[in-house]
Amino acid sequence: MNVFVLTGAGVSAESGLATFRGKDGMWRRHSPFDLATPQAFKRDPDLVLSFYDARRRALLAALPNDAHRALARLETELSSRGITLFLCTQNVDDLHERAGSQEVTHMHGELRKARCTACDQTLAWDGDMPRGAACPRCGASGSLRPHVVWFEEMPLHMERIDAMLDRADLFVAIGTSGTVHPASRFVEQARAAGASTVEINLQPYGRGAAFDERRIGPATRAVPAWVGEVLAKLDSAGNL
Ligand code: BV8
């Protein structure tokens, strides 16, 4: 059996990291087209780099929450039963990993990494990223950017993600508004492949009733509750 979990900014909201489209969301204060596109980076690299510097500093001060921990527990428990948990996140934070999740697929990249546009290497990066910073690998200066996927860039790991969607028995979307493509169509793809679908959110996805089940509530309460029920059902009925 295969479980596909997709997380969005809502799973990290209670760790104090701002979401994008909520009432105090990042895209309420700035346009994504001034901060999260290749053109924005070309037009004003200092503005874009300072945006990610501020988010990286906030991330280093943040801690995983009970939702992240519940998903790490789910991974361990399912694996001991021979069931695969594919955890795909739209988030660029590393709170899933810091909560103990071993396999995390970051389709929009990772805030604590840099990418060199000269040698294409990605490297750990925790400090601020000044515009002229030199690549520690190839020495090129001014070639570093945050290792995140901007709008109009291709998300990462899409082949693997598609394969896992096509063989999911259960698809769960946690804390995402379902606004951004291609993540927004994952639920339809998993459903078309025969998966049962569950949404865990503070308020429902903007569109359509593509979910078989909806659990409304804060992730730090709703996710541990859902994980507990999944494991109890596995132990009693032997299925998801
Ligand atoms: C691409 C960068 C091919 C890193 C991000 C087809 C149709 C429509 C549009 C497009 C399309 N094809 C391409 C597009 C354009 C674009 C797009 O989707 N635009 C949208 C806005 C209309 N997509 C792309 O460009 C993607 N690339 O498709 O490649 C291609 C190639 C070339 C040319 C064309 C196409 C690339 C998308 C990646 C963009 N990068 N971030 C960063 O800075 O973080 S997107 C950004 O949005 C973040 O990554 C974020 O993760 C993502 C999704 O947002 P959410 O996670 O859902 O967060 P949001 O704030 O929206 O919602 C929060 C949710 O949490 C809410 O539901 C709320 O209820 C819930 N919540 C809040 N608190 C809690 C909670 N839930 C539980 N508990 C709580 N406490």
mmCIF file of C-alpha atoms in Angstrom, residues 9-115:
data_model
loop_
_atom_site.group_PDB
_atom_site.id
_atom_site.type_symbol
_atom_site.label_atom_id
_atom_site.label_comp_id
_atom_site.label_asym_id
_atom_site.label_seq_id
_atom_site.Cartn_x
_atom_site.Cartn_y
_atom_site.Cartn_z
ATOM 1 C CA ALA A 9 2.402 26.372 4.321
ATOM 2 C CA GLY A 10 -0.439 25.578 6.750
ATOM 3 C CA VAL A 11 1.493 22.694 8.302
ATOM 4 C CA SER A 12 4.207 25.160 9.409
ATOM 5 C CA ALA A 13 1.896 28.045 10.353
ATOM 6 C CA GLU A 14 1.765 27.055 14.037
ATOM 7 C CA SER A 15 5.553 27.007 14.080
ATOM 8 C CA GLY A 16 5.323 30.730 13.407
ATOM 9 C CA LEU A 17 6.187 30.684 9.690
ATOM 10 C CA ALA A 18 3.892 32.930 7.632
ATOM 11 C CA THR A 19 1.653 31.361 5.012
ATOM 12 C CA PHE A 20 1.261 32.969 1.594
ATOM 13 C CA ARG A 21 -2.424 33.709 1.134
ATOM 14 C CA GLY A 22 -3.830 33.838 4.649
ATOM 15 C CA LYS A 23 -4.905 37.128 6.229
ATOM 16 C CA ASP A 24 -1.298 37.914 7.240
ATOM 17 C CA GLY A 25 0.164 35.926 4.342
ATOM 18 C CA MET A 26 3.331 36.894 2.512
ATOM 19 C CA TRP A 27 1.561 37.485 -0.771
ATOM 20 C CA ARG A 28 -0.762 39.928 1.012
ATOM 21 C CA ARG A 29 2.214 42.185 1.737
ATOM 22 C CA HIS A 30 4.242 41.660 -1.423
ATOM 23 C CA SER A 31 3.460 40.565 -4.954
ATOM 24 C CA PRO A 32 4.964 37.165 -5.743
ATOM 25 C CA PHE A 33 5.997 38.669 -9.077
ATOM 26 C CA ASP A 34 8.299 41.101 -7.287
ATOM 27 C CA LEU A 35 9.880 38.402 -5.133
ATOM 28 C CA ALA A 36 9.472 34.861 -6.467
ATOM 29 C CA THR A 37 10.189 34.878 -10.212
ATOM 30 C CA PRO A 38 13.455 34.730 -12.193
ATOM 31 C CA GLN A 39 12.579 38.142 -13.689
ATOM 32 C CA ALA A 40 12.227 39.651 -10.183
ATOM 33 C CA PHE A 41 15.649 38.266 -9.247
ATOM 34 C CA LYS A 42 17.192 39.759 -12.392
ATOM 35 C CA ARG A 43 15.418 43.090 -11.867
ATOM 36 C CA ASP A 44 16.198 43.540 -8.176
ATOM 37 C CA PRO A 45 18.453 40.791 -6.737
ATOM 38 C CA ASP A 46 18.989 42.664 -3.461
ATOM 39 C CA LEU A 47 15.224 42.805 -2.792
ATOM 40 C CA VAL A 48 14.746 39.110 -3.582
ATOM 41 C CA LEU A 49 17.817 38.002 -1.609
ATOM 42 C CA SER A 50 16.740 40.052 1.425
ATOM 43 C CA PHE A 51 13.248 38.473 1.233
ATOM 44 C CA TYR A 52 14.769 35.010 1.453
ATOM 45 C CA ASP A 53 17.342 36.093 4.056
ATOM 46 C CA ALA A 54 14.487 37.222 6.328
ATOM 47 C CA ARG A 55 12.636 33.922 5.814
ATOM 48 C CA ARG A 56 15.814 31.891 6.424
ATOM 49 C CA ARG A 57 16.418 33.763 9.695
ATOM 50 C CA ALA A 58 12.797 33.135 10.754
ATOM 51 C CA LEU A 59 13.171 29.457 9.872
ATOM 52 C CA LEU A 60 16.333 29.070 11.974
ATOM 53 C CA ALA A 61 14.388 30.452 14.941
ATOM 54 C CA ALA A 62 11.363 28.197 14.329
ATOM 55 C CA LEU A 63 10.707 24.725 15.700
ATOM 56 C CA PRO A 64 8.727 21.790 14.314
ATOM 57 C CA ASN A 65 5.209 21.401 15.696
ATOM 58 C CA ASP A 66 2.966 18.456 16.596
ATOM 59 C CA ALA A 67 1.778 18.111 12.998
ATOM 60 C CA HIS A 68 5.327 17.638 11.731
ATOM 61 C CA ARG A 69 6.000 15.192 14.561
ATOM 62 C CA ALA A 70 2.832 13.199 13.842
ATOM 63 C CA LEU A 71 3.869 12.808 10.188
ATOM 64 C CA ALA A 72 7.335 11.633 11.254
ATOM 65 C CA ARG A 73 5.666 9.042 13.513
ATOM 66 C CA LEU A 74 3.371 7.984 10.666
ATOM 67 C CA GLU A 75 6.385 7.389 8.421
ATOM 68 C CA THR A 76 8.007 5.134 11.033
ATOM 69 C CA GLU A 77 4.834 3.203 11.839
ATOM 70 C CA LEU A 78 3.833 2.671 8.194
ATOM 71 C CA SER A 79 7.329 1.597 7.230
ATOM 72 C CA SER A 80 7.303 -1.050 10.010
ATOM 73 C CA ARG A 81 4.155 -2.389 8.351
ATOM 74 C CA GLY A 82 5.674 -2.401 4.845
ATOM 75 C CA ILE A 83 3.644 0.620 3.744
ATOM 76 C CA THR A 84 5.308 3.513 1.874
ATOM 77 C CA LEU A 85 4.685 7.075 2.983
ATOM 78 C CA PHE A 86 5.622 9.543 0.229
ATOM 79 C CA LEU A 87 5.842 12.960 1.906
ATOM 80 C CA CYS A 88 5.841 15.700 -0.754
ATOM 81 C CA THR A 89 6.000 19.278 0.489
ATOM 82 C CA GLN A 90 5.508 22.599 -1.272
ATOM 83 C CA ASN A 91 7.290 24.190 1.669
ATOM 84 C CA VAL A 92 10.900 25.265 1.533
ATOM 85 C CA ASP A 93 11.349 24.937 5.287
ATOM 86 C CA ASP A 94 13.046 21.896 6.848
ATOM 87 C CA LEU A 95 10.653 21.406 9.740
ATOM 88 C CA HIS A 96 9.567 17.966 8.511
ATOM 89 C CA GLU A 97 13.180 16.821 8.639
ATOM 90 C CA ARG A 98 13.784 18.457 12.012
ATOM 91 C CA ALA A 99 10.725 16.621 13.366
ATOM 92 C CA GLY A 100 12.280 13.308 12.277
ATOM 93 C CA SER A 101 10.850 12.601 8.803
ATOM 94 C CA GLN A 102 13.510 10.687 6.878
ATOM 95 C CA GLU A 103 12.173 10.960 3.316
ATOM 96 C CA VAL A 104 10.907 14.418 2.322
ATOM 97 C CA THR A 105 10.459 15.527 -1.299
ATOM 98 C CA HIS A 106 10.749 19.315 -1.620
ATOM 99 C CA MET A 107 9.073 20.110 -4.940
ATOM 100 C CA HIS A 108 9.654 23.860 -4.487
ATOM 101 C CA GLY A 109 13.229 23.602 -3.213
ATOM 102 C CA GLU A 110 14.794 24.330 0.175
ATOM 103 C CA LEU A 111 15.412 27.627 1.932
ATOM 104 C CA ARG A 112 18.539 26.384 3.758
ATOM 105 C CA LYS A 113 20.269 25.625 0.454
ATOM 106 C CA ALA A 114 21.879 27.788 -2.246
ATOM 107 C CA ARG A 115 22.299 26.958 -5.911
#
